[in-house]
Amino acid sequence: MPLRMLPQLVDPPAKSATMGRPILCDSNYSKGNPRMIPIFRTKLGFMGLAFGEGGLLALTFGHPSPRAAHSSIERTLRLAIPDSVTLDLDSFSHDLAERLQVRLCRFAEGEPVDFEDFPVAMIGLTAFQARTVEACQAIPWGETVSYGDLANAIGHPGAARAVGSVMAKNRVPLIVPCHRVLGAGGNLGGYSAPQGLAMKRRLLAAEMAFRPAMVL
C-alpha cells in the first residue's frame, strides 16, 4: 500500500453560499468545558466537527438535521474518549474549522480532495491505534486496501482483525478514510457511519474505486 506525503492543498472559496455555512451549537459534553461545535450542511448530509489538542478530535456526517449531527458528536466524545482523559475543547481554531469545512464540502461534491495533511488528535489512542489511524489517513483518493494490507503497513502482519476494530471505532471518518479499507477478497466489510454499507458504497463509487470483484 503506498504511503506517501502529498503537497498541502490550497482551499478555494466554497462553491455554494448555502453549503458549508456553519451553525454553531453549544456542546454540553461533560469531559470538557462547554463550547461551540460547528455543524454545517453538505451533499453528504449535515456534518459536525470537534477539535481538541493536536487537531481534529471527532467528525460526523450523513445526518438529516443539525440536531442529529450534534447528538452524534456528543455521543462520539462520550464513547471514544477514556474517562481518564481531560479534554481541552477550548483549543478550537476557527481558521482550522473553516478550512476543513471548505474541503469537506468539496469532497461531498465529488471532488478528489485529500486530507492527509490535516492534523488529527490522537487523544486516548494506543500506539497501535495511532499508527493504524496514520496509515489509513495516507490511503490516496480512489484506492482501496484490505485490513490485512493496513496491518502489514504498520508492521503487524496478522493483525487484520485488530485493525478492523480500530476502523470500526474511527472517530474522524473521511479525514481518516476507513471507507477505503475492505475485507479479504474485496468484501465491503463494515461501516459505522449513518446508512452503513450503503454510504460506504456511495463513497467508493464517487471515487471510482468500486471494483467489479467486490463482494456485495
GROMACS .gro file of N, CA and C in nm, residues 62-161:
model
  300
   62GLY      N    1  -2.351   1.269   0.729
   62GLY     CA    2  -2.463   1.187   0.682
   62GLY      C    3  -2.591   1.204   0.760
   63HIS      N    4  -2.604   1.316   0.831
   63HIS     CA    5  -2.721   1.334   0.918
   63HIS      C    6  -2.829   1.423   0.852
   64PRO      N    7  -2.956   1.399   0.885
   64PRO     CA    8  -3.064   1.475   0.823
   64PRO      C    9  -3.088   1.612   0.884
   65SER      N   10  -3.026   1.641   0.998
   65SER     CA   11  -3.052   1.768   1.066
   65SER      C   12  -2.931   1.808   1.151
   66PRO      N   13  -2.920   1.938   1.183
   66PRO     CA   14  -2.813   1.982   1.274
   66PRO      C   15  -2.820   1.914   1.409
   67ARG      N   16  -2.942   1.894   1.461
   67ARG     CA   17  -2.957   1.831   1.591
   67ARG      C   18  -2.901   1.689   1.591
   68ALA      N   19  -2.926   1.615   1.483
   68ALA     CA   20  -2.876   1.478   1.474
   68ALA      C   21  -2.724   1.477   1.467
   69ALA      N   22  -2.665   1.571   1.392
   69ALA     CA   23  -2.519   1.578   1.382
   69ALA      C   24  -2.458   1.613   1.517
   70HIS      N   25  -2.519   1.707   1.587
   70HIS     CA   26  -2.467   1.748   1.717
   70HIS      C   27  -2.475   1.633   1.818
   71SER      N   28  -2.587   1.562   1.818
   71SER     CA   29  -2.602   1.448   1.909
   71SER      C   30  -2.498   1.341   1.881
   72SER      N   31  -2.467   1.320   1.752
   72SER     CA   32  -2.368   1.220   1.716
   72SER      C   33  -2.229   1.258   1.765
   73ILE      N   34  -2.193   1.386   1.753
   73ILE     CA   35  -2.063   1.431   1.803
   73ILE      C   36  -2.054   1.410   1.954
   74GLU      N   37  -2.159   1.447   2.025
   74GLU     CA   38  -2.160   1.429   2.170
   74GLU      C   39  -2.143   1.282   2.207
   75ARG      N   40  -2.212   1.196   2.134
   75ARG     CA   41  -2.204   1.051   2.162
   75ARG      C   42  -2.064   0.998   2.133
   76THR      N   43  -2.004   1.044   2.022
   76THR     CA   44  -1.869   1.000   1.988
   76THR      C   45  -1.770   1.037   2.097
   77LEU      N   46  -1.779   1.159   2.147
   77LEU     CA   47  -1.688   1.203   2.251
   77LEU      C   48  -1.706   1.122   2.379
   78ARG      N   49  -1.830   1.094   2.413
   78ARG     CA   50  -1.855   1.017   2.536
   78ARG      C   51  -1.802   0.875   2.527
   79LEU      N   52  -1.820   0.812   2.410
   79LEU     CA   53  -1.784   0.671   2.395
   79LEU      C   54  -1.638   0.649   2.361
   80ALA      N   55  -1.577   0.744   2.287
   80ALA     CA   56  -1.444   0.719   2.233
   80ALA      C   57  -1.331   0.768   2.322
   81ILE      N   58  -1.359   0.864   2.410
   81ILE     CA   59  -1.253   0.922   2.491
   81ILE      C   60  -1.255   0.859   2.630
   82PRO      N   61  -1.144   0.801   2.674
   82PRO     CA   62  -1.140   0.738   2.807
   82PRO      C   63  -1.173   0.836   2.918
   83ASP      N   64  -1.230   0.785   3.026
   83ASP     CA   65  -1.267   0.869   3.141
   83ASP      C   66  -1.145   0.937   3.203
   84SER      N   67  -1.027   0.876   3.186
   84SER     CA   68  -0.906   0.931   3.248
   84SER      C   69  -0.852   1.052   3.173
   85VAL      N   70  -0.907   1.079   3.054
   85VAL     CA   71  -0.857   1.188   2.970
   85VAL      C   72  -0.941   1.313   2.991
   86THR      N   73  -0.876   1.423   3.022
   86THR     CA   74  -0.943   1.552   3.033
   86THR      C   75  -0.921   1.629   2.904
   87LEU      N   76  -1.029   1.666   2.840
   87LEU     CA   77  -1.018   1.733   2.709
   87LEU      C   78  -1.010   1.883   2.724
   88ASP      N   79  -0.929   1.943   2.639
   88ASP     CA   80  -0.924   2.088   2.628
   88ASP      C   81  -0.998   2.126   2.500
   89LEU      N   82  -1.130   2.129   2.508
   89LEU     CA   83  -1.208   2.160   2.389
   89LEU      C   84  -1.199   2.307   2.350
   90ASP      N   85  -1.139   2.389   2.437
   90ASP     CA   86  -1.123   2.530   2.404
   90ASP      C   87  -1.009   2.554   2.307
   91SER      N   88  -0.939   2.444   2.266
   91SER     CA   89  -0.832   2.459   2.169
   91SER      C   90  -0.887   2.475   2.027
   92PHE      N   91  -1.017   2.492   2.015
   92PHE     CA   92  -1.087   2.512   1.889
   92PHE      C   93  -1.029   2.628   1.810
   93SER      N   94  -1.000   2.604   1.683
   93SER     CA   95  -0.948   2.707   1.595
   93SER      C   96  -1.050   2.734   1.486
   94HIS      N   97  -1.101   2.857   1.482
   94HIS     CA   98  -1.200   2.891   1.379
   94HIS      C   99  -1.140   2.879   1.240
   95ASP      N  100  -1.014   2.921   1.224
   95ASP     CA  101  -0.949   2.913   1.092
   95ASP      C  102  -0.935   2.767   1.048
   96LEU      N  103  -0.893   2.681   1.140
   96LEU     CA  104  -0.879   2.539   1.109
   96LEU      C  105  -1.013   2.480   1.069
   97ALA      N  106  -1.117   2.514   1.144
   97ALA     CA  107  -1.250   2.461   1.116
   97ALA      C  108  -1.301   2.509   0.981
   98GLU      N  109  -1.280   2.636   0.950
   98GLU     CA  110  -1.328   2.691   0.823
   98GLU      C  111  -1.259   2.624   0.706
   99ARG      N  112  -1.128   2.603   0.717
   99ARG     CA  113  -1.055   2.539   0.607
   99ARG      C  114  -1.102   2.396   0.587
  100LEU      N  115  -1.128   2.327   0.697
  100LEU     CA  116  -1.174   2.189   0.686
  100LEU      C  117  -1.315   2.184   0.629
  101GLN      N  118  -1.401   2.276   0.669
  101GLN     CA  119  -1.537   2.279   0.616
  101GLN      C  120  -1.537   2.297   0.464
  102VAL      N  121  -1.451   2.385   0.414
  102VAL     CA  122  -1.443   2.406   0.270
  102VAL      C  123  -1.403   2.278   0.200
  103ARG      N  124  -1.303   2.210   0.253
  103ARG     CA  125  -1.257   2.085   0.192
  103ARG      C  126  -1.364   1.978   0.196
  104LEU      N  127  -1.432   1.967   0.310
  104LEU     CA  128  -1.535   1.864   0.323
  104LEU      C  129  -1.651   1.889   0.228
  105CYS      N  130  -1.688   2.014   0.207
  105CYS     CA  131  -1.794   2.046   0.112
  105CYS      C  132  -1.752   2.009  -0.030
  106ARG      N  133  -1.626   2.033  -0.062
  106ARG     CA  134  -1.575   1.994  -0.195
  106ARG      C  135  -1.574   1.843  -0.209
  107PHE      N  136  -1.532   1.773  -0.104
  107PHE     CA  137  -1.532   1.626  -0.105
  107PHE      C  138  -1.674   1.574  -0.127
  108ALA      N  139  -1.771   1.632  -0.057
  108ALA     CA  140  -1.910   1.588  -0.070
  108ALA      C  141  -1.965   1.613  -0.210
  109GLU      N  142  -1.907   1.711  -0.280
  109GLU     CA  143  -1.948   1.740  -0.418
  109GLU      C  144  -1.889   1.639  -0.516
  110GLY      N  145  -1.796   1.555  -0.468
  110GLY     CA  146  -1.735   1.455  -0.554
  110GLY      C  147  -1.596   1.492  -0.602
  111GLU      N  148  -1.540   1.602  -0.551
  111GLU     CA  149  -1.405   1.641  -0.592
  111GLU      C  150  -1.301   1.553  -0.523
  112PRO      N  151  -1.187   1.526  -0.591
  112PRO     CA  152  -1.082   1.443  -0.533
  112PRO      C  153  -0.999   1.518  -0.431
  113VAL      N  154  -1.057   1.542  -0.316
  113VAL     CA  155  -0.992   1.620  -0.210
  113VAL      C  156  -0.909   1.527  -0.122
  114ASP      N  157  -0.790   1.574  -0.085
  114ASP     CA  158  -0.701   1.498   0.002
  114ASP      C  159  -0.699   1.560   0.142
  115PHE      N  160  -0.697   1.476   0.244
  115PHE     CA  161  -0.696   1.524   0.382
  115PHE      C  162  -0.571   1.478   0.458
  116GLU      N  163  -0.472   1.423   0.386
  116GLU     CA  164  -0.359   1.362   0.456
  116GLU      C  165  -0.280   1.463   0.539
  117ASP      N  166  -0.281   1.590   0.497
  117ASP     CA  167  -0.204   1.690   0.570
  117ASP      C  168  -0.279   1.750   0.688
  118PHE      N  169  -0.404   1.706   0.709
  118PHE     CA  170  -0.484   1.768   0.813
  118PHE      C  171  -0.456   1.703   0.948
  119PRO      N  172  -0.430   1.781   1.053
  119PRO     CA  173  -0.393   1.723   1.183
  119PRO      C  174  -0.511   1.653   1.251
  120VAL      N  175  -0.484   1.532   1.299
  120VAL     CA  176  -0.584   1.454   1.372
  120VAL      C  177  -0.536   1.435   1.515
  121ALA      N  178  -0.620   1.464   1.611
  121ALA     CA  179  -0.585   1.445   1.752
  121ALA      C  180  -0.584   1.296   1.786
  122MET      N  181  -0.477   1.251   1.848
  122MET     CA  182  -0.463   1.110   1.884
  122MET      C  183  -0.496   1.086   2.031
  123ILE      N  184  -0.568   1.178   2.092
  123ILE     CA  185  -0.602   1.168   2.234
  123ILE      C  186  -0.673   1.036   2.263
  124GLY      N  187  -0.625   0.965   2.363
  124GLY     CA  188  -0.691   0.842   2.406
  124GLY      C  189  -0.658   0.719   2.325
  125LEU      N  190  -0.573   0.731   2.222
  125LEU     CA  191  -0.539   0.616   2.138
  125LEU      C  192  -0.411   0.548   2.186
  126THR      N  193  -0.405   0.417   2.173
  126THR     CA  194  -0.282   0.344   2.199
  126THR      C  195  -0.186   0.366   2.083
  127ALA      N  196  -0.060   0.324   2.100
  127ALA     CA  197   0.038   0.338   1.993
  127ALA      C  198  -0.007   0.262   1.868
  128PHE      N  199  -0.063   0.142   1.888
  128PHE     CA  200  -0.111   0.062   1.775
  128PHE      C  201  -0.226   0.133   1.704
  129GLN      N  202  -0.320   0.184   1.780
  129GLN     CA  203  -0.434   0.254   1.721
  129GLN      C  204  -0.389   0.379   1.646
  130ALA      N  205  -0.296   0.454   1.704
  130ALA     CA  206  -0.248   0.576   1.639
  130ALA      C  207  -0.177   0.545   1.507
  131ARG      N  208  -0.096   0.439   1.505
  131ARG     CA  209  -0.026   0.402   1.382
  131ARG      C  210  -0.126   0.356   1.276
  132THR      N  211  -0.230   0.287   1.319
  132THR     CA  212  -0.333   0.243   1.224
  132THR      C  213  -0.405   0.364   1.164
  133VAL      N  214  -0.438   0.459   1.248
  133VAL     CA  215  -0.505   0.581   1.202
  133VAL      C  216  -0.416   0.656   1.103
  134GLU      N  217  -0.288   0.670   1.134
  134GLU     CA  218  -0.197   0.741   1.045
  134GLU      C  219  -0.184   0.671   0.910
  135ALA      N  220  -0.174   0.538   0.912
  135ALA     CA  221  -0.162   0.462   0.787
  135ALA      C  222  -0.289   0.474   0.704
  136CYS      N  223  -0.404   0.470   0.769
  136CYS     CA  224  -0.530   0.482   0.696
  136CYS      C  225  -0.544   0.621   0.636
  137GLN      N  226  -0.501   0.723   0.708
  137GLN     CA  227  -0.513   0.860   0.657
  137GLN      C  228  -0.431   0.880   0.530
  138ALA      N  229  -0.329   0.796   0.510
  138ALA     CA  230  -0.243   0.809   0.393
  138ALA      C  231  -0.294   0.735   0.270
  139ILE      N  232  -0.406   0.664   0.281
  139ILE     CA  233  -0.460   0.593   0.164
  139ILE      C  234  -0.512   0.697   0.064
  140PRO      N  235  -0.461   0.698  -0.058
  140PRO     CA  236  -0.499   0.803  -0.154
  140PRO      C  237  -0.643   0.787  -0.203
  141TRP      N  238  -0.696   0.898  -0.250
  141TRP     CA  239  -0.828   0.901  -0.315
  141TRP      C  240  -0.832   0.797  -0.427
  142GLY      N  241  -0.941   0.724  -0.437
  142GLY     CA  242  -0.960   0.631  -0.548
  142GLY      C  243  -0.890   0.498  -0.531
  143GLU      N  244  -0.823   0.477  -0.420
  143GLU     CA  245  -0.755   0.349  -0.396
  143GLU      C  246  -0.815   0.281  -0.273
  144THR      N  247  -0.807   0.149  -0.271
  144THR     CA  248  -0.854   0.074  -0.156
  144THR      C  249  -0.746  -0.024  -0.113
  145VAL      N  250  -0.750  -0.061   0.014
  145VAL     CA  251  -0.659  -0.162   0.068
  145VAL      C  252  -0.743  -0.254   0.156
  146SER      N  253  -0.686  -0.366   0.193
  146SER     CA  254  -0.755  -0.457   0.284
  146SER      C  255  -0.710  -0.431   0.427
  147TYR      N  256  -0.785  -0.487   0.522
  147TYR     CA  257  -0.744  -0.476   0.663
  147TYR      C  258  -0.606  -0.540   0.681
  148GLY      N  259  -0.581  -0.649   0.608
  148GLY     CA  260  -0.451  -0.714   0.613
  148GLY      C  261  -0.340  -0.626   0.560
  149ASP      N  262  -0.367  -0.554   0.449
  149ASP     CA  263  -0.269  -0.462   0.393
  149ASP      C  264  -0.231  -0.354   0.495
  150LEU      N  265  -0.332  -0.303   0.563
  150LEU     CA  266  -0.308  -0.198   0.661
  150LEU      C  267  -0.227  -0.252   0.779
  151ALA      N  268  -0.257  -0.375   0.819
  151ALA     CA  269  -0.180  -0.437   0.927
  151ALA      C  270  -0.034  -0.452   0.887
  152ASN      N  271  -0.010  -0.494   0.764
  152ASN     CA  272   0.127  -0.507   0.714
  152ASN      C  273   0.198  -0.373   0.710
  153ALA      N  274   0.124  -0.268   0.671
  153ALA     CA  275   0.184  -0.136   0.656
  153ALA      C  276   0.234  -0.080   0.788
  154ILE      N  277   0.172  -0.119   0.899
  154ILE     CA  278   0.215  -0.067   1.029
  154ILE      C  279   0.306  -0.167   1.101
  155GLY      N  280   0.347  -0.272   1.030
  155GLY     CA  281   0.441  -0.366   1.088
  155GLY      C  282   0.381  -0.470   1.178
  156HIS      N  283   0.251  -0.499   1.160
  156HIS     CA  284   0.184  -0.600   1.242
  156HIS      C  285   0.110  -0.700   1.152
  157PRO      N  286   0.183  -0.777   1.073
  157PRO     CA  287   0.116  -0.875   0.987
  157PRO      C  288   0.037  -0.974   1.073
  158GLY      N  289  -0.079  -1.009   1.025
  158GLY     CA  290  -0.165  -1.100   1.101
  158GLY      C  291  -0.259  -1.028   1.196
  159ALA      N  292  -0.251  -0.894   1.202
  159ALA     CA  293  -0.336  -0.819   1.294
  159ALA      C  294  -0.455  -0.754   1.223
  160ALA      N  295  -0.503  -0.819   1.116
  160ALA     CA  296  -0.613  -0.761   1.038
  160ALA      C  297  -0.737  -0.740   1.124
  161ARG      N  298  -0.766  -0.834   1.213
  161ARG     CA  299  -0.886  -0.821   1.296
  161ARG      C  300  -0.873  -0.700   1.390
   0.00000   0.00000   0.00000
